[in-house]
Coordinates of C-alpha atoms in Angstrom, one line a residue:
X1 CA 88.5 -139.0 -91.9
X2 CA 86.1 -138.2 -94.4
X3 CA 86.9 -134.4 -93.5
X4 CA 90.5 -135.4 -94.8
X5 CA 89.2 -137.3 -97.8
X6 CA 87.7 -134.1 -98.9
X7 CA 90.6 -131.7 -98.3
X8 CA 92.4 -134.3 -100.6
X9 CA 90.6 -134.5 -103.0
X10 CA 90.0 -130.9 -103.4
X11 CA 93.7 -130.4 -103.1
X12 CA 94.3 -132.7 -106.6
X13 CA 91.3 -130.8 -108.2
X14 CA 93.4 -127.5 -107.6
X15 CA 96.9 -129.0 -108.9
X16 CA 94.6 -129.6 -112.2
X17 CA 93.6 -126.3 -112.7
X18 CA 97.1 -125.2 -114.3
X19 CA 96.5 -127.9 -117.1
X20 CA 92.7 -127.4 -116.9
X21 CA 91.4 -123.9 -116.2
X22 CA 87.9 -124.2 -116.9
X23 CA 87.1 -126.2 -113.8
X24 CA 87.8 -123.1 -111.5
X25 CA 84.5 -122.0 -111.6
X26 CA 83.4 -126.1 -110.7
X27 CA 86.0 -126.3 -107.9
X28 CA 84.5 -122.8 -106.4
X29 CA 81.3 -124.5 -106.2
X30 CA 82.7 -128.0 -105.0
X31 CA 84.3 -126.0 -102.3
X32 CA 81.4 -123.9 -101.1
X33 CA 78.5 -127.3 -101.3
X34 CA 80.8 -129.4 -99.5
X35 CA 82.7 -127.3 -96.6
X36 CA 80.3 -124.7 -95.9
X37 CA 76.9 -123.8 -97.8
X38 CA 75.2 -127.2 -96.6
X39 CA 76.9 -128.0 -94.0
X40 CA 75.8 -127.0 -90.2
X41 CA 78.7 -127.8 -88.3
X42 CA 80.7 -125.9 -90.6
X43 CA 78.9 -122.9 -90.5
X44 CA 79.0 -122.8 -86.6
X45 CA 83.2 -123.1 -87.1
X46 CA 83.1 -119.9 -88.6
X47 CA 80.2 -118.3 -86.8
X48 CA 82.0 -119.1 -82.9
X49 CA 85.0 -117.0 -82.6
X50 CA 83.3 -114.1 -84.0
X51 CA 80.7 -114.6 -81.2
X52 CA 83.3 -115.3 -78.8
X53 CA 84.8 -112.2 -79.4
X54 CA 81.7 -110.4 -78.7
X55 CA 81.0 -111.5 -75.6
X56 CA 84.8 -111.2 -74.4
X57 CA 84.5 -107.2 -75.5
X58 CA 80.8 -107.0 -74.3
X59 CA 82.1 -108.3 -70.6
X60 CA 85.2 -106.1 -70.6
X61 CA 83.7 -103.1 -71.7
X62 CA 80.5 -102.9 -70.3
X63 CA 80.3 -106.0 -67.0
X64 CA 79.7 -102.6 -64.7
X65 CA 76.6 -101.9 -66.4
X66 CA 73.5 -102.1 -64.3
X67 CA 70.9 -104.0 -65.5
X68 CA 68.1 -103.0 -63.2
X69 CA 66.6 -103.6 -59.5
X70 CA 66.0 -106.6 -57.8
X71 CA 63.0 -106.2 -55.4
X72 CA 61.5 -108.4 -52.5
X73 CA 58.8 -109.3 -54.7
X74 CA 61.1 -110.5 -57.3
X75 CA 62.9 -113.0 -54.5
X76 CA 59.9 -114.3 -53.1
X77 CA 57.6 -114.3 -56.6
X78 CA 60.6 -117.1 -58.3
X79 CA 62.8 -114.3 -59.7
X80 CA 59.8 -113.2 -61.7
X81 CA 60.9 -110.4 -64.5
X82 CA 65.0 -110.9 -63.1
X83 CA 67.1 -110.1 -66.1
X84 CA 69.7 -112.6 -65.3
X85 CA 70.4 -115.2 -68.2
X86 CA 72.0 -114.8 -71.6
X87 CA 69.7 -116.6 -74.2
X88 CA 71.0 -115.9 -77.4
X89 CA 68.1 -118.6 -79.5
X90 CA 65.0 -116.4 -78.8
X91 CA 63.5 -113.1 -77.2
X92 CA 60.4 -112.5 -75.5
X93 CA 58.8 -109.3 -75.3
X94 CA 55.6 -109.3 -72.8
X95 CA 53.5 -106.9 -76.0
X96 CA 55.5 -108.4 -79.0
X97 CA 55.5 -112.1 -78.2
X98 CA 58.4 -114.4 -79.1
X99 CA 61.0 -113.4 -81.9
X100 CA 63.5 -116.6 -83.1
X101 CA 66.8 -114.9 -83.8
X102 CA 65.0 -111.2 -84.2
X103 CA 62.3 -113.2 -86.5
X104 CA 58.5 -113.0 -85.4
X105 CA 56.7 -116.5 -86.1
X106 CA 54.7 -114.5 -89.0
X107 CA 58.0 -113.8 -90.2
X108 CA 59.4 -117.7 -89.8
X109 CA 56.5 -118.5 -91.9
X110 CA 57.1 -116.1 -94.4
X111 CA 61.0 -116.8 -95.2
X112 CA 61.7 -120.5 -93.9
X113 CA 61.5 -122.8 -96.3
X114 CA 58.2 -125.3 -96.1
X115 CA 57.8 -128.4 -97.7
X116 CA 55.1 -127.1 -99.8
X117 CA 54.0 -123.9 -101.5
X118 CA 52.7 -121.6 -98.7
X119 CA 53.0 -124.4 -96.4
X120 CA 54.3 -124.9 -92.7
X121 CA 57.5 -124.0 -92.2
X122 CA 60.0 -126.8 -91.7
X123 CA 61.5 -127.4 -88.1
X124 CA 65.2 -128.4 -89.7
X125 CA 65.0 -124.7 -90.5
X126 CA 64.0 -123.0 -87.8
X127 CA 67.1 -125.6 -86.5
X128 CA 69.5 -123.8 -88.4
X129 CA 68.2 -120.1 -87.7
X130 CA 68.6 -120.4 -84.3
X131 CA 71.8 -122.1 -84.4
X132 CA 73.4 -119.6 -87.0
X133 CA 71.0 -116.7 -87.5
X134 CA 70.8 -116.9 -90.9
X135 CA 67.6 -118.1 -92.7
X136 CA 68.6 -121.2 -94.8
X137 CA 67.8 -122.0 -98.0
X138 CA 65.8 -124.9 -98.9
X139 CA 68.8 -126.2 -100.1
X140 CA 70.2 -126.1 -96.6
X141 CA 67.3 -127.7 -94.8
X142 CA 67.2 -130.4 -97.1
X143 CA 70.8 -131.6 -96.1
X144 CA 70.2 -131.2 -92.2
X145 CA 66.8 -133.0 -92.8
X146 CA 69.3 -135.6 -94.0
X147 CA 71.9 -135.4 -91.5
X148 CA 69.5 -135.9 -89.2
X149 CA 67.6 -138.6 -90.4
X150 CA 70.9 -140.3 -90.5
X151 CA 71.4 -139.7 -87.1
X152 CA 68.0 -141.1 -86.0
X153 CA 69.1 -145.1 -85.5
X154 CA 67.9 -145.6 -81.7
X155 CA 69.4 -148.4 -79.3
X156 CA 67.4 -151.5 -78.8
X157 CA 68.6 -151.1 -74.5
X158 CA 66.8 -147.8 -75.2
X159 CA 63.5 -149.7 -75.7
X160 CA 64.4 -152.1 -73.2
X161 CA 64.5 -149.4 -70.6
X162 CA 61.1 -148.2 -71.2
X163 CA 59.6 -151.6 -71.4
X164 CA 60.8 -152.0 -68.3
X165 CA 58.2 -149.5 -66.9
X166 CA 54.3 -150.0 -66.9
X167 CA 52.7 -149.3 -69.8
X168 CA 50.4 -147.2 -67.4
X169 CA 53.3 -145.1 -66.1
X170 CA 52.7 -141.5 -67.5
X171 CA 53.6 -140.7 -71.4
X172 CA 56.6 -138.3 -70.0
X173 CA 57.8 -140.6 -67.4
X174 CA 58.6 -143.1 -70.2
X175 CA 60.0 -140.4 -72.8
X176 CA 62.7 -139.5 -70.4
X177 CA 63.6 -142.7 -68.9
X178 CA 64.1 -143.5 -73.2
X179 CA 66.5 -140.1 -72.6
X180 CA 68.4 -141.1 -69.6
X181 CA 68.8 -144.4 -71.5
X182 CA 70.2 -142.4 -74.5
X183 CA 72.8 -140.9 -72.9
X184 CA 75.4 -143.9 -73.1
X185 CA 76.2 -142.8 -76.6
X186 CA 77.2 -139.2 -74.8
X187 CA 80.5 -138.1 -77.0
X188 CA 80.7 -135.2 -74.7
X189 CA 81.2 -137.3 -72.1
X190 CA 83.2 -139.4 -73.9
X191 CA 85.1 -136.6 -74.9
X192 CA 85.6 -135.1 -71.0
X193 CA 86.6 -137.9 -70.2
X194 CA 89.4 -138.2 -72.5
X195 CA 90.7 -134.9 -71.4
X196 CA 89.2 -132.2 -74.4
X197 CA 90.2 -128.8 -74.5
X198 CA 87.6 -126.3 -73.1
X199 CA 87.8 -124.6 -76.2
X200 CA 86.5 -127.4 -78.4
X201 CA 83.3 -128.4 -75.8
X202 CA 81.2 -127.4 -78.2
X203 CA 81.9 -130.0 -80.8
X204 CA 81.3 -132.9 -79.2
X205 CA 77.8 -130.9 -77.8
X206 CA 76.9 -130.7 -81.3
X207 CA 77.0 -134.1 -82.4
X208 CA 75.2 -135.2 -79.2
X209 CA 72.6 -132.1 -79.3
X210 CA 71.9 -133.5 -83.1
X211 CA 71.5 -136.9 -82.5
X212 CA 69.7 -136.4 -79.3
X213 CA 67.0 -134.0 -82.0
X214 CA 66.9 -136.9 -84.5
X215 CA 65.9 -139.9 -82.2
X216 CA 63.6 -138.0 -80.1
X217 CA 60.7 -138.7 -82.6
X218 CA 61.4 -142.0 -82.5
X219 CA 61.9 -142.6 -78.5
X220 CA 58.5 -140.6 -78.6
X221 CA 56.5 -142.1 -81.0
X222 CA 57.3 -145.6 -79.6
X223 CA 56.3 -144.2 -76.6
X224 CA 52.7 -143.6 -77.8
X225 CA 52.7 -146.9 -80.1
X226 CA 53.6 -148.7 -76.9
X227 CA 50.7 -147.1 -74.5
X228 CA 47.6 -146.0 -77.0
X229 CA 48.3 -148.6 -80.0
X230 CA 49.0 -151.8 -78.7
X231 CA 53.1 -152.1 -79.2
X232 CA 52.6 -151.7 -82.9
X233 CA 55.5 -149.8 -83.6
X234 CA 55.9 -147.9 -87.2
X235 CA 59.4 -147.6 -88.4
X236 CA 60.7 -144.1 -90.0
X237 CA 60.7 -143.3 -93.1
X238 CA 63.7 -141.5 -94.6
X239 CA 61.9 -140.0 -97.3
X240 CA 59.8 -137.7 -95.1
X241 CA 61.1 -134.4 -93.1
X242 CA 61.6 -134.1 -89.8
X243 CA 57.6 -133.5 -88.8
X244 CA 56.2 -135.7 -91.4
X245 CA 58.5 -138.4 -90.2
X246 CA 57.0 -138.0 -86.6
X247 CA 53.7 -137.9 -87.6
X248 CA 53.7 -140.5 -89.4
X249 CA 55.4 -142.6 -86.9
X250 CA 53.0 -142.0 -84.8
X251 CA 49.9 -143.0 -87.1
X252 CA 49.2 -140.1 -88.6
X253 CA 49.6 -139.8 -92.4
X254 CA 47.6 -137.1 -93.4
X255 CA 49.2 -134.4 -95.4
X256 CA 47.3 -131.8 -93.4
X257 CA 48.0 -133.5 -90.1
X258 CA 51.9 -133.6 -91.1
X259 CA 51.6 -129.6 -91.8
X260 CA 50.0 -129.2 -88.3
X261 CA 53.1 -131.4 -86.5
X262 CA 56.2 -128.9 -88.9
X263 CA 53.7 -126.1 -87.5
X264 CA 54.0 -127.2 -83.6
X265 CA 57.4 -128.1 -83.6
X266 CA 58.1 -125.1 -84.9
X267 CA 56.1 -122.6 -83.0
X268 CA 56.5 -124.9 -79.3
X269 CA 60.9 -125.0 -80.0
X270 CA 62.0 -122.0 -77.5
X271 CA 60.7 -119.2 -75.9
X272 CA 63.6 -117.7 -74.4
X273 CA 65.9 -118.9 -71.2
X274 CA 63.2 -118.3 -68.4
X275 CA 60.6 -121.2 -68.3
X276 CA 61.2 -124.1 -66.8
X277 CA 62.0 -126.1 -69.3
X278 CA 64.5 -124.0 -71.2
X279 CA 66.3 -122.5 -67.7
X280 CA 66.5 -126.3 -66.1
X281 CA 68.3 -127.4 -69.3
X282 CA 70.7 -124.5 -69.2
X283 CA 71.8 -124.7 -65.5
X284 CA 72.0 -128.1 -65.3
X285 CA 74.2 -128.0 -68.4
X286 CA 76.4 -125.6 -66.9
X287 CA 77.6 -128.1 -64.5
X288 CA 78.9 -129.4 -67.9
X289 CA 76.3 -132.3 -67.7
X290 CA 76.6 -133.6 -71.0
X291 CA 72.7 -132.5 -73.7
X292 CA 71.2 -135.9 -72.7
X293 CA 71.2 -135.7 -68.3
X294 CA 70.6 -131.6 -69.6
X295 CA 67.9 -132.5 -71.6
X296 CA 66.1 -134.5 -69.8
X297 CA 66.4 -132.9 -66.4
X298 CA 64.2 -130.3 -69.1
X299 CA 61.4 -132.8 -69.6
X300 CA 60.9 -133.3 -65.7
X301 CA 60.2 -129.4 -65.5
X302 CA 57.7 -129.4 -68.7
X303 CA 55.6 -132.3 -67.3
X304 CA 54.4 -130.0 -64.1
X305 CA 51.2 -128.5 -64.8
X306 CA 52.1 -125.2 -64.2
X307 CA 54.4 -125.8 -67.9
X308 CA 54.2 -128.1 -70.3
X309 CA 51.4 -129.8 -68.5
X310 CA 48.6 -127.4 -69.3
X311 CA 48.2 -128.4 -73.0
X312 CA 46.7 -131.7 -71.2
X313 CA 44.8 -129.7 -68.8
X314 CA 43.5 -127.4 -71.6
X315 CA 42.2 -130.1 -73.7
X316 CA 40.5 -132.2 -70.7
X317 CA 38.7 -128.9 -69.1
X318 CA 37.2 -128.0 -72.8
X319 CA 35.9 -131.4 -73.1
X320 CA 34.3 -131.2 -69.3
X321 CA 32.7 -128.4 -70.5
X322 CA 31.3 -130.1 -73.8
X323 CA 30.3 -133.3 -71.4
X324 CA 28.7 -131.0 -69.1
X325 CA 26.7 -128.4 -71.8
X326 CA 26.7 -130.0 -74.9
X327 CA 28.9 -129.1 -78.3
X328 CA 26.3 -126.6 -78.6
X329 CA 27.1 -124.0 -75.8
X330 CA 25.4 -120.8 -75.8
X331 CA 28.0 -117.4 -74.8
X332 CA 25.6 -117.4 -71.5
X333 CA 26.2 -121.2 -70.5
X334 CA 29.8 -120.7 -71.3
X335 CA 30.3 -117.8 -69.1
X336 CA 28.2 -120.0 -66.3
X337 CA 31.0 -122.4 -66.3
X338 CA 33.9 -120.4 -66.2
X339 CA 32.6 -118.3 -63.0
X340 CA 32.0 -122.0 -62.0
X341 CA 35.6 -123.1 -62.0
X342 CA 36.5 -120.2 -61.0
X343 CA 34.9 -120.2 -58.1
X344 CA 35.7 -123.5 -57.5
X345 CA 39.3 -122.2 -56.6
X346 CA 40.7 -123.3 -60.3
X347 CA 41.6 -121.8 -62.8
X348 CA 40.8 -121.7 -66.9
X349 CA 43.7 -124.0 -68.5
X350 CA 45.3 -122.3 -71.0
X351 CA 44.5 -118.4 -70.3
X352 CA 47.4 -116.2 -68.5
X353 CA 51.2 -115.9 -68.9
X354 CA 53.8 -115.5 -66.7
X355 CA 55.4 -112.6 -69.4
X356 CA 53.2 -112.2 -72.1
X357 CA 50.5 -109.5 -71.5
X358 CA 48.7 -110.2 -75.1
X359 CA 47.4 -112.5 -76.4
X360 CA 50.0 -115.3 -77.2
X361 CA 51.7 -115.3 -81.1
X362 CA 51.6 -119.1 -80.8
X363 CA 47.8 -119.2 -79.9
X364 CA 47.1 -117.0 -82.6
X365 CA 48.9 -118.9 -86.0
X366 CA 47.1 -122.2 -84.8
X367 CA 43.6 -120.5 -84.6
X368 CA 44.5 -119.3 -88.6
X369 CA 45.7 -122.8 -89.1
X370 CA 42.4 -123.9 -87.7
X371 CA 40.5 -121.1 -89.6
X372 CA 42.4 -122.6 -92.7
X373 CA 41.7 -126.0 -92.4
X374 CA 39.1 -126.9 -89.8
X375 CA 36.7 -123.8 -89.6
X376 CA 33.5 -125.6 -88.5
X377 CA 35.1 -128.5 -86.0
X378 CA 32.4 -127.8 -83.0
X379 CA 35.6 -127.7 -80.2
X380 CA 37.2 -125.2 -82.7
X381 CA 34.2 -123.0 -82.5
X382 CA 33.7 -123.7 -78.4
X383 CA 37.8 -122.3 -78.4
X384 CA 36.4 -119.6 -80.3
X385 CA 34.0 -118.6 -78.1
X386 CA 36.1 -119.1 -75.2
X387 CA 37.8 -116.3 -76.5
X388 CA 35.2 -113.8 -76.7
X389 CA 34.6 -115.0 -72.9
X390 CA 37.1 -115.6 -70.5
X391 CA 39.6 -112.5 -70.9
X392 CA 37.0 -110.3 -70.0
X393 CA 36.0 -112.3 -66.8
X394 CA 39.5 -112.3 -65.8
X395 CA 39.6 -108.9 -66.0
X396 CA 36.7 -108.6 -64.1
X397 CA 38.2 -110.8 -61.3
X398 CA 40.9 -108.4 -61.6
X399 CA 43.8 -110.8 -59.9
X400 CA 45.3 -111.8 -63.3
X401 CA 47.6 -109.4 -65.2
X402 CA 47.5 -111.3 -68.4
X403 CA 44.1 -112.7 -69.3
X404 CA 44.6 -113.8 -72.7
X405 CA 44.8 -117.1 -74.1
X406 CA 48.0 -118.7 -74.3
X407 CA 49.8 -121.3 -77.1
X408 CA 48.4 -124.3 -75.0
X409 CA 44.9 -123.0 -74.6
X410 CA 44.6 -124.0 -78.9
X411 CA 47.2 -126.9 -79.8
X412 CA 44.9 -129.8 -78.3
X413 CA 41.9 -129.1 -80.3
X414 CA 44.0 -129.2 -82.8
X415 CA 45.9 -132.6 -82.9
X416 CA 42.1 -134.0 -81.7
X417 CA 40.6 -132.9 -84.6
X418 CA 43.1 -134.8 -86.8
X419 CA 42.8 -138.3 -84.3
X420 CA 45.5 -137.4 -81.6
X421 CA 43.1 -137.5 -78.8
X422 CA 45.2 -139.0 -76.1
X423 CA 45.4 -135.5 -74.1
X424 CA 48.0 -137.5 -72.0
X425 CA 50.0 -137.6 -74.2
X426 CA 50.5 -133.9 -75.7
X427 CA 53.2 -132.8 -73.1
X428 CA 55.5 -135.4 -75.1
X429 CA 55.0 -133.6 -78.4
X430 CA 56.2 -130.8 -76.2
X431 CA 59.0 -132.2 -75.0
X432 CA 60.0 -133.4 -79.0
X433 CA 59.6 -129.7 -80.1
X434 CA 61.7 -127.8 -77.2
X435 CA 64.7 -130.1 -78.0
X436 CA 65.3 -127.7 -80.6
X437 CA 65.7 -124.4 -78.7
X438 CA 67.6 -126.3 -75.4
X439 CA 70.0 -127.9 -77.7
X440 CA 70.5 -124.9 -79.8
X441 CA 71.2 -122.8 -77.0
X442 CA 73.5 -125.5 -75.2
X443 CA 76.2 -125.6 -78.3
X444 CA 76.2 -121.9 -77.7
X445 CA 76.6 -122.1 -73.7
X446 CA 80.0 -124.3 -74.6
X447 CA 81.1 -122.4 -77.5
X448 CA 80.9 -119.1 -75.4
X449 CA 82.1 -120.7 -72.3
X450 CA 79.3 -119.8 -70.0
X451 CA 79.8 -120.9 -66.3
X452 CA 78.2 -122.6 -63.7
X453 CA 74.8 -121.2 -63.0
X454 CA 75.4 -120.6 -58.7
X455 CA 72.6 -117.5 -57.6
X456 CA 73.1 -116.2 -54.4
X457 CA 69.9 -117.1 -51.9
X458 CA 69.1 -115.2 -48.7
X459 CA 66.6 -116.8 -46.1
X460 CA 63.2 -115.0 -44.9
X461 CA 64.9 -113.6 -41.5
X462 CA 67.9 -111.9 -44.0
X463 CA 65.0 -110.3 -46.0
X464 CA 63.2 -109.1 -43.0
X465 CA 66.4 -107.6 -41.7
X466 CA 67.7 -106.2 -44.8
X467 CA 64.2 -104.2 -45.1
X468 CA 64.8 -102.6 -41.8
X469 CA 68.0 -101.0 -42.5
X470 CA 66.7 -100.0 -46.0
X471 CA 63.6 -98.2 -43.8

């Protein structure tokens, strides 16, 4: 309705122009401010059929084209390095590192807007490049910073739900049962039900994929309030963005600690189709479960340890080692207690990839944040010096293709140092920051029509047969 309103009243400003020609130039910018410029759902409108078109010619003209070899190893290693998913949010290149829509995260720095002069970049922003693949103007950001803050009004069954668990239960146990609980409000669903048009599935995607972003922050931060601060829940604030918003529901009112949280959402949002996270989301999506079930079938791949779980782990292990040695570590003690856990049978949290074979974009614009703005915190220094030691070790031990430290192996010294120390916790600013690339990627699943994910499987004795012939 409101739509209609508009178009109405736009219509009556053009009969006027006849009698009153100096409004054209007024009318041209009513038209572009209200239906397009600042609006994100209106952008997409124009932006799908083009894209749509692309991939129809894209599978007709070129389907036949190989893409490479699939090898035993690849099989039985969890389809390591398969190309085999389109992702069109992010790209990661094993020497370049992540790129958001072709952008590298020096480059999101550079040309997103930021609440400040030379500040963090905002996450509404990096919303709308990967949605549209256009850098938005501050402008822009401001009006989906409002949309969504508008959108951010959470259910009080949603609380209900996670008071229902104990307050011991994990931090990411309670975050998604507060997304399962969300998903009543599904309009996709509601919208399925009702019989919509497979063309229009990504409308009602959108709305639930933007709401689902805007109460996240609160569903999280309650969740913390609830376990580290006694229930004392702090409401939102609609005059802060997106990541000020979170922080500061959270406790956190710092203007440096606010910079750090646009920073992490940012930098943690996507990283392409393959991890857990981000490929769970997509194939349980293309069952057409509507962004909430998607989403939060997500979360229960980030909180293993082998994903989003590590940024505990990382945190945790560096404080074993200052319990153990002292803040005060010399390079000698610290390269003691990494052959120690080593040979332990663990590993170093935080060090390796499973496609990176450099060290990790991510890790490196939080140590310059921390070079910025925290230079002589002593766990700061000990990350430091961690990574002057361990990559060489590992190549030494010479079983790990990628020893280089990785985004999680930095973030937790970080939100320590400004009083997040509640390592149990971190997965769920995690969780909070991926919404953005899952969702993102989701409207375009629907508005391209992507199918339902179904790889073929083959059991050990087909392998072992198949090798024979091939012999």
């Amino acid at each position: 309705m409101v739509f209609f309103r508009g178009v109405s009243a736009l219509s009556k400003l053009r009969s006027r122009l006849v009698q009153q020609p100096s409004l054209t130039s007024t009318v041209r910018w009513l038209q572009i401010e209200t239906s397009s410029d600042l609006d994100l759902h209106s952008q997409l409108k124009e932006l799908i059929p083009e894209r749509q078109e692309r991939l129809k010619k894209l599978k007709s003209e070129h389907g036949k084209v190989q893409l490479g070899n699939i090898t035993v190893d690849m099989v039985l290693g969890g389809m390591r390095g398969m190309t085999g998913l389109l992702w069109e949010t992010s790209l990661l290149d094993p020497d370049e590192g992540i790129r958001f829509r072709g952008l590298s995260i020096p480059e999101c720095q550079k040309v997103l807007p930021a609440a400040k002069p030379d500040g963090e970049p905002l996450p509404e922003g990096l919303l709308w490049l990967l949605l549209t693949g256009k850098v938005p103007t501050k402008g822009q950001v401001d009006a989906l910073s409002k949309e969504l803050r508008s959108r951010a009004a959470v259910p009080d069954h949603v609380y209900k739900a996670i008071d229902a668990l104990p307050v011991s239960a994990h931090p990411m146990t309670q975050f998604t049962t507060g997304v399962m609980a969300l998903q009543v409000q599904s309009e996709f669903q509601k919208a399925y039900e009702k019989g919509i048009s497979k063309s229009k599935y990504w409308e009602p995607t959108y709305e639930d994929s933007l709401s689902l972003i805007a109460q996240l922050p609160v569903v999280a931060a309650y969740v913390y309030r609830r376990i580290y601060k006694n229930g004392q829940v702090i409401p939102k604030d609609d005059s802060l963005d997106y990541g000020a918003n979170f922080s500061n529901m959270l406790g956190f009112d710092s203007p440096e600690m606010h910079e750090l949280m646009r920073l992490y959402i940012t930098i943690h949002s996507d990283h392409e189709g393959g991890n857990v996270s981000a490929h769970t989301g997509h194939l349980v999506a293309s069952a057409l479960s509507d962004p909430y079930l998607s989403f939060a079938a997500a979360l229960n791949g980030l909180a293993g340890p082998l994903h989003g779980l590590a940024n505990q782990e990382v945190l945790l292990w560096i404080k074993s080692v200052v319990d153990e040695c002292g803040e005060n570590i010399t390079t000698e003690q610290l390269k003691d207690y990494v052959w120690k856990t080593l040979n332990s049978g663990k590993v170093v949290p935080g060090f390796g990839h499973g496609v990176l074979r450099k060290t990790d974009p991510r890790y490196m614009c939080q140590r310059e944040f921390a070079l910025k703005h925290l230079p002589k915190d002593p766990l700061f220094q000990l990350v430091s010096k961690l990574y002057e030691v361990v990559p060489p070790i590992l190549t030494e031990l010479g079983k790990v293709k990628n020893p280089w430290p990785n985004v999680d192996a930095h973030s937790g010294v970080l939100l320590n140092y400004y009083g997040l120390t509640e390592a149990r916790y971190f997965t769920v600013l995690f969780g909070v920051s991926r919404s953005i690339g899952i969702c993102s990627q989701l409207i375009w699943d629907r508005a391209l029509g992507l199918p339902l994910e179904r790889p073929k499987s083959v059991t050990m004795e087909w392998l072992e047969n198949h090798c024979k012939k091939s012999a």
